[in-house]
The first five atom37 places (N, CA, C, CB, O) and aatype in JSON, in Angstrom:
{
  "aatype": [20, 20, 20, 20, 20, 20, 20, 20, 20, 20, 20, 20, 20, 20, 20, 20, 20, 20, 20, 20, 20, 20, 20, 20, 20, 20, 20, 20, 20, 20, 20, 20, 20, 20, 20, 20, 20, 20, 20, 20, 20, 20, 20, 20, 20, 20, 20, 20, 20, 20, 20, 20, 20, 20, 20, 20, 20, 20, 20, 20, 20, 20, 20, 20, 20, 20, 20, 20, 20, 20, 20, 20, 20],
  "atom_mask": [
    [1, 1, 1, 1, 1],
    [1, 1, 1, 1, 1],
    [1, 1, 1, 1, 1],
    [1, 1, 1, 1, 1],
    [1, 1, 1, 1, 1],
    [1, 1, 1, 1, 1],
    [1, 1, 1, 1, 1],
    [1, 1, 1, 1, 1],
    [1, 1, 1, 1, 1],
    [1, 1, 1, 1, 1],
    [1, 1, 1, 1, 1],
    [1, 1, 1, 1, 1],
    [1, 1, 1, 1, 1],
    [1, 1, 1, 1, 1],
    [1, 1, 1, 1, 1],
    [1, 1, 1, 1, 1],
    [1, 1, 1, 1, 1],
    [1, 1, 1, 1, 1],
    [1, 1, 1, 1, 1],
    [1, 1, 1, 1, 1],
    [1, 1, 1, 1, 1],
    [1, 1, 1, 1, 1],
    [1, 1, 1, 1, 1],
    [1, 1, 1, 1, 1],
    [1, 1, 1, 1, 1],
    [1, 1, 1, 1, 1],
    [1, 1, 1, 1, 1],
    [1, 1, 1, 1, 1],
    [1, 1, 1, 1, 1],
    [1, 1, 1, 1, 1],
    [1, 1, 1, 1, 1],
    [1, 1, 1, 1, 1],
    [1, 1, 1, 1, 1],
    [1, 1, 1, 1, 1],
    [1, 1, 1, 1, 1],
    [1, 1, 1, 1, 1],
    [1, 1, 1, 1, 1],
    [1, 1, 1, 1, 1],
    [1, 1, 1, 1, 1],
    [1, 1, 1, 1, 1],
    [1, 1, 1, 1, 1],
    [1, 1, 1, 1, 1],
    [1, 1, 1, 1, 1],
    [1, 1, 1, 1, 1],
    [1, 1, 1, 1, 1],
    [1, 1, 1, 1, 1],
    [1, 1, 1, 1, 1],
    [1, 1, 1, 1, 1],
    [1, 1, 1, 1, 1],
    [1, 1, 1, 1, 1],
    [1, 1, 1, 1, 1],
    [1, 1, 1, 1, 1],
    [1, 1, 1, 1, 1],
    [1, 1, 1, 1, 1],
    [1, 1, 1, 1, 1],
    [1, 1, 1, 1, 1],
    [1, 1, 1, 1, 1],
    [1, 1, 1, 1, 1],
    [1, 1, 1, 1, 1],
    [1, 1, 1, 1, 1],
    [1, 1, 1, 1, 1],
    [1, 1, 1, 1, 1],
    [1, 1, 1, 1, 1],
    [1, 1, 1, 1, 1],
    [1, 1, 1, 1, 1],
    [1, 1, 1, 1, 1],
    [1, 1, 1, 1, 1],
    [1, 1, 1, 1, 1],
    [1, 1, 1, 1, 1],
    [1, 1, 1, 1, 1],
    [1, 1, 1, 1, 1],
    [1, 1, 1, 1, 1],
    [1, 1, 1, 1, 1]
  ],
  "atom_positions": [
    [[-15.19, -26.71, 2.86], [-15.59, -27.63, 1.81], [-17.1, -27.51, 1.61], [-15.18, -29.09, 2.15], [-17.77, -27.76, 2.61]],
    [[-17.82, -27.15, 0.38], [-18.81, -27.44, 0.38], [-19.27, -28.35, -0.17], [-19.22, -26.79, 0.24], [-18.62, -29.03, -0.96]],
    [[-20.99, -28.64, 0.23], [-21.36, -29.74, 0.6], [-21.62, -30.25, 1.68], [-20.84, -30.26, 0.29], [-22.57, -30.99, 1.93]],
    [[-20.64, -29.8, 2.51], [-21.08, -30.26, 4.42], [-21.06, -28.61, 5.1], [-19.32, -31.6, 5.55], [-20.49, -27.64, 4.59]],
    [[-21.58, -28.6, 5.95], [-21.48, -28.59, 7.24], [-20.36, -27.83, 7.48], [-21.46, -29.82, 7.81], [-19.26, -28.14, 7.01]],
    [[-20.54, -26.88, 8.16], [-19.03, -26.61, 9.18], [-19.15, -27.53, 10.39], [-18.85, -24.83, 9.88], [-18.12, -27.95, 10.92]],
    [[-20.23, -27.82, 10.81], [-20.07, -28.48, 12.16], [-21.3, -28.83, 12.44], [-19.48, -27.67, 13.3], [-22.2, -28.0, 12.34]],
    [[-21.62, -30.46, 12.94], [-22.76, -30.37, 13.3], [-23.73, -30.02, 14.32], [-22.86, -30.98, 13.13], [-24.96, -30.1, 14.31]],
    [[-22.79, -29.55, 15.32], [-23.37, -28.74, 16.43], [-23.54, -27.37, 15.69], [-22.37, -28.66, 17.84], [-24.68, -26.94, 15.85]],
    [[-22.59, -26.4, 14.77], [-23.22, -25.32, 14.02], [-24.55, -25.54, 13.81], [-22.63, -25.1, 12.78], [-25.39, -24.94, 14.48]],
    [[-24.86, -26.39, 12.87], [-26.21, -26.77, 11.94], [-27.49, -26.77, 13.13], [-26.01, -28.63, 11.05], [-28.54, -26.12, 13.18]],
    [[-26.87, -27.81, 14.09], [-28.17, -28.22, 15.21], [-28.08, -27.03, 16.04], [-27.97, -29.77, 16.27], [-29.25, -26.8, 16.37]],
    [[-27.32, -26.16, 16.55], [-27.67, -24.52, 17.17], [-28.65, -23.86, 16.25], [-26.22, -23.4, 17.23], [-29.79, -23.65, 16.67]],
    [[-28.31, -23.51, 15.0], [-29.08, -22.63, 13.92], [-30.33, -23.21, 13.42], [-28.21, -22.4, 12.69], [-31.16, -22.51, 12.82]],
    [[-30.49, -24.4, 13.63], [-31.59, -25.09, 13.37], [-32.71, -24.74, 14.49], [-31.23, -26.55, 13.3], [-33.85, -24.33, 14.27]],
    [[-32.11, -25.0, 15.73], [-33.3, -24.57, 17.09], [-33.36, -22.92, 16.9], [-32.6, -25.04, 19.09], [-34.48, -22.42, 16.89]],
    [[-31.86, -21.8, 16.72], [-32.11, -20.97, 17.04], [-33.49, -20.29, 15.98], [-30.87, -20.46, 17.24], [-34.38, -19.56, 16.41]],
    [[-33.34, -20.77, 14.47], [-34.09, -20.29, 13.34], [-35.95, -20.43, 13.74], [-33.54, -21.33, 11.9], [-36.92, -19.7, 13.54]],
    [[-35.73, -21.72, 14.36], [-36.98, -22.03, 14.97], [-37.85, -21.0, 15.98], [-36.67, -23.17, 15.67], [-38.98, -20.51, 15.93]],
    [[-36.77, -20.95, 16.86], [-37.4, -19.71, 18.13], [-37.8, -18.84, 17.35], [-36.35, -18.9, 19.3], [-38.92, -18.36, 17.22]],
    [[-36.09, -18.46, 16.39], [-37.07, -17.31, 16.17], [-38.25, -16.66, 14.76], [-36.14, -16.36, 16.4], [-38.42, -15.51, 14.35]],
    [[-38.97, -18.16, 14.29], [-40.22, -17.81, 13.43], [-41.51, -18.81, 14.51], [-39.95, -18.49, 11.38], [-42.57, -19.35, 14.17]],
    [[-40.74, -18.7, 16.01], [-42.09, -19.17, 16.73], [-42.61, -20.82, 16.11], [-43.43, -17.84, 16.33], [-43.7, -21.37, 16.26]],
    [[-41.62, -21.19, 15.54], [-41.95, -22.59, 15.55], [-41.09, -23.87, 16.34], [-41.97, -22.86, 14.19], [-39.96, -24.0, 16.8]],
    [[-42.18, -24.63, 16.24], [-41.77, -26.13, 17.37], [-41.21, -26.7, 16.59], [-42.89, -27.22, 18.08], [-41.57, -26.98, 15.44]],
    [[-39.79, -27.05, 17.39], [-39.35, -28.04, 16.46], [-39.93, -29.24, 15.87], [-38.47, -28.4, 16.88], [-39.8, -29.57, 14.69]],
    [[-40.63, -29.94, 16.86], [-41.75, -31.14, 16.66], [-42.71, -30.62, 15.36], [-42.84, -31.37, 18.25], [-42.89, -31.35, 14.39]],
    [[-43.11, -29.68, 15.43], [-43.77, -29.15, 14.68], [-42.93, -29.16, 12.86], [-44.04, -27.76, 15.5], [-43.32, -29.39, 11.71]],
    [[-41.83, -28.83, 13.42], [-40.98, -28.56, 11.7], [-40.72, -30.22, 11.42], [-38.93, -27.41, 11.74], [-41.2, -30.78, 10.43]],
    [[-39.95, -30.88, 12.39], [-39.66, -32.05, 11.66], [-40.64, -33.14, 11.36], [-38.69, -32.6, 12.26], [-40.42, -34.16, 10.7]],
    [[-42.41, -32.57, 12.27], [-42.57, -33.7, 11.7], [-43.88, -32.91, 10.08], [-43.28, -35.04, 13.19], [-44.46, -33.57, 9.22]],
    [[-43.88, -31.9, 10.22], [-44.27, -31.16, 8.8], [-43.29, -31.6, 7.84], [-44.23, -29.47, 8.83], [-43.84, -32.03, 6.82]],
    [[-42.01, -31.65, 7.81], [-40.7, -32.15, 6.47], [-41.15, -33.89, 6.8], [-38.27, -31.58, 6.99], [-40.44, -34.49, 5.99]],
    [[-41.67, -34.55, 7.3], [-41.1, -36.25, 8.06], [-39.77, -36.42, 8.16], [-41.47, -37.67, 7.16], [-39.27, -37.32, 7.5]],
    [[-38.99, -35.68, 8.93], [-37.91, -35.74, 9.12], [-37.38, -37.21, 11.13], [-37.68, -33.77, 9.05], [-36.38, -37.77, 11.57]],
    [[-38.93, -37.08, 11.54], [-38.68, -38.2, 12.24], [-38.31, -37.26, 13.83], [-37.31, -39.27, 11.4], [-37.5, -36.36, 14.05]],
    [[-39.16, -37.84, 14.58], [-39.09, -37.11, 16.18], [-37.42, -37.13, 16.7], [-40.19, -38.22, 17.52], [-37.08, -36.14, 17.35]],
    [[-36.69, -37.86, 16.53], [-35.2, -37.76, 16.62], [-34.38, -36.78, 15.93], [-34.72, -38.88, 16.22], [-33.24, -36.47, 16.3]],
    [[-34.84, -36.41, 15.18], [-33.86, -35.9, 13.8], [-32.46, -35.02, 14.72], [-35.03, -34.43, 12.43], [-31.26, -35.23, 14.59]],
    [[-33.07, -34.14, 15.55], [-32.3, -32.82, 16.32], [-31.67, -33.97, 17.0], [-33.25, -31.42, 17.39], [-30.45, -33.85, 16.84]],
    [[-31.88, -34.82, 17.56], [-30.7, -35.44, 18.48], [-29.79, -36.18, 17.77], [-31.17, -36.37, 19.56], [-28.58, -36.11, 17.95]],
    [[-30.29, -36.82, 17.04], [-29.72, -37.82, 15.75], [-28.09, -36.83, 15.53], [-31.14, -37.78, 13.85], [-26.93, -36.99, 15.89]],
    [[-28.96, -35.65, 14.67], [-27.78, -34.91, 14.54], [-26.5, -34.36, 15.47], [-28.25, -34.05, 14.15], [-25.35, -34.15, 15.08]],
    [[-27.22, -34.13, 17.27], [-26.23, -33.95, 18.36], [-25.59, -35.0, 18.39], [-26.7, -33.67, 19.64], [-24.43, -34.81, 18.77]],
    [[-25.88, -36.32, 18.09], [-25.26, -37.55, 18.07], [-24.26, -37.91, 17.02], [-26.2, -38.42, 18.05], [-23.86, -39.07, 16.97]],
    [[-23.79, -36.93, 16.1], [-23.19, -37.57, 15.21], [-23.55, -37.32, 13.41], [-23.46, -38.87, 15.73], [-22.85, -37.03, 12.44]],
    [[-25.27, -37.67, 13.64], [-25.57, -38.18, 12.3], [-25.81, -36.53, 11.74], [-27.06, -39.44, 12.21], [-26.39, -35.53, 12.15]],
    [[-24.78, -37.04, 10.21], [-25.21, -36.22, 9.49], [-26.18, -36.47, 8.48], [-24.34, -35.79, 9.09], [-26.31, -37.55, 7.91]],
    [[-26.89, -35.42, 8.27], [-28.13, -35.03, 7.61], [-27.65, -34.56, 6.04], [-28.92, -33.75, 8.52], [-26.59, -33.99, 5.84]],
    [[-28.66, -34.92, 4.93], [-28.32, -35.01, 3.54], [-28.8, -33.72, 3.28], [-28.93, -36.19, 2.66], [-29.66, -33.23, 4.01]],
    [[-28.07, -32.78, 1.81], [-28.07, -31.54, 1.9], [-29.69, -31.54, 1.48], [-26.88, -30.75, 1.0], [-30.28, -30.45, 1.5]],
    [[-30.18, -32.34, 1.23], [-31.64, -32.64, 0.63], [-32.26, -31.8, 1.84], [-32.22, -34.51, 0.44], [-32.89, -30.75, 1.83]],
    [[-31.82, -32.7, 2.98], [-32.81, -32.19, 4.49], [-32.79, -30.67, 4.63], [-32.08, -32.83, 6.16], [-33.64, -29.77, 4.68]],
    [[-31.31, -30.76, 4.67], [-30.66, -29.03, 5.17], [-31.67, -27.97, 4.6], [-28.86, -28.55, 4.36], [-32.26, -27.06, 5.18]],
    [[-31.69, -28.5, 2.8], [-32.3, -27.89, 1.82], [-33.75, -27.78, 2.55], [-32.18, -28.69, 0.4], [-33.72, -26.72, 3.18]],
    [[-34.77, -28.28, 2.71], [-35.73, -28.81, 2.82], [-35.86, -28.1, 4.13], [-35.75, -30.22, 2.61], [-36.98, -27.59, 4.12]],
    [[-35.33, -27.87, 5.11], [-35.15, -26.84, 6.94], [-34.99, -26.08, 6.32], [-33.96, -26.9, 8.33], [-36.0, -26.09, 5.62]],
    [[-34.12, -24.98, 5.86], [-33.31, -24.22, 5.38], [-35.26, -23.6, 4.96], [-31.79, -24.87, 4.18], [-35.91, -22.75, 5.58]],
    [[-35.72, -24.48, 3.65], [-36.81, -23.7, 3.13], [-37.95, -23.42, 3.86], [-37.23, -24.23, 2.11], [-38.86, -22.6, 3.67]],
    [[-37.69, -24.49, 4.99], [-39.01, -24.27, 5.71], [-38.93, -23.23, 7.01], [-39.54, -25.75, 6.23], [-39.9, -22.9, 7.69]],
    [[-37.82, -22.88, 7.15], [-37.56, -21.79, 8.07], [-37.17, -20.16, 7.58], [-36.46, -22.32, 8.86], [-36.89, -19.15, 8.22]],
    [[-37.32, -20.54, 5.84], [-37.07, -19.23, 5.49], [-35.46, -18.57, 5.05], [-37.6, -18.57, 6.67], [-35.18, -17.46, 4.6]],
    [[-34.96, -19.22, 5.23], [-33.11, -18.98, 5.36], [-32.86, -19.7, 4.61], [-32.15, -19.29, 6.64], [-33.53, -20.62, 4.15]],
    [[-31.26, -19.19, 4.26], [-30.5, -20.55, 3.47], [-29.79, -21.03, 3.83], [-29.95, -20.57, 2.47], [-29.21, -20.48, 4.77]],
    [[-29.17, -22.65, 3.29], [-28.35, -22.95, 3.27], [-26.83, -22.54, 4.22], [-28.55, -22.87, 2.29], [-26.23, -22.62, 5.29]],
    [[-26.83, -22.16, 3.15], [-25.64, -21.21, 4.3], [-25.48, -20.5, 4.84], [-24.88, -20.79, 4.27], [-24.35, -20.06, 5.07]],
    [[-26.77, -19.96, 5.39], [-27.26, -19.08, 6.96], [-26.84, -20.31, 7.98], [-29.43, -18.6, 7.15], [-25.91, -20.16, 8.77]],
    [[-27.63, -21.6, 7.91], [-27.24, -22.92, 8.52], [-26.28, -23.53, 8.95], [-27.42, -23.58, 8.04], [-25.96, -24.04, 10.03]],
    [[-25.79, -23.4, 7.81], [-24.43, -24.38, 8.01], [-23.15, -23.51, 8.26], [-24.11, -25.37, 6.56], [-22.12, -24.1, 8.55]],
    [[-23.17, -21.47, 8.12], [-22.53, -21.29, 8.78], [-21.4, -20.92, 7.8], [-22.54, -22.2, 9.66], [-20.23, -20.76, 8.16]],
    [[-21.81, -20.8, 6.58], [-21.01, -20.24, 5.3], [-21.08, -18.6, 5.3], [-21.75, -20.86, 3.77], [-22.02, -18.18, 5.98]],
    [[-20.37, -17.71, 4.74], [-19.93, -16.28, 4.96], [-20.26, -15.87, 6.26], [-20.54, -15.32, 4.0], [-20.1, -14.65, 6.16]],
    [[-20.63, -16.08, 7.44], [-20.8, -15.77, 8.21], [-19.5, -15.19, 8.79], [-21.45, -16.55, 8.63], [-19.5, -14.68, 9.91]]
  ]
}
């Protein structure tokens, strides 16, 4: 279905892994978007994130969308 997510452990793996690998802190990304010092756990916890955010990671790490969330892959 798009619109979400395959999974939000997908999203929160590809989110840290995208990070390592352009050498950025996560602290560093979420709080450059104000996405809030929780955001990565928030999401291990449950909360899903609006495609706004995804959008918004997604651009700031260089990738898309559905590199993220795990679409044609």
């Amino acid at each position: 279905k798009r619109g979400k997510c395959m999974s939000l452990e997908y999203l929160t793996k590809m989110i840290i892994s995208q990070c390592e690998e352009n050498d950025t802190p996560i602290s560093e990304m979420v709080s450059q978007l104000h996405l809030g010092d929780s955001f990565i756990s928030d999401i291990q916890n449950g909360y899903s994130p609006s495609i706004d955010k995804i959008y918004a990671i997604a651009e700031y790490l260089n990738c898309s969308i559905d590199y993220l969330c795990g679409y044609g892959i």
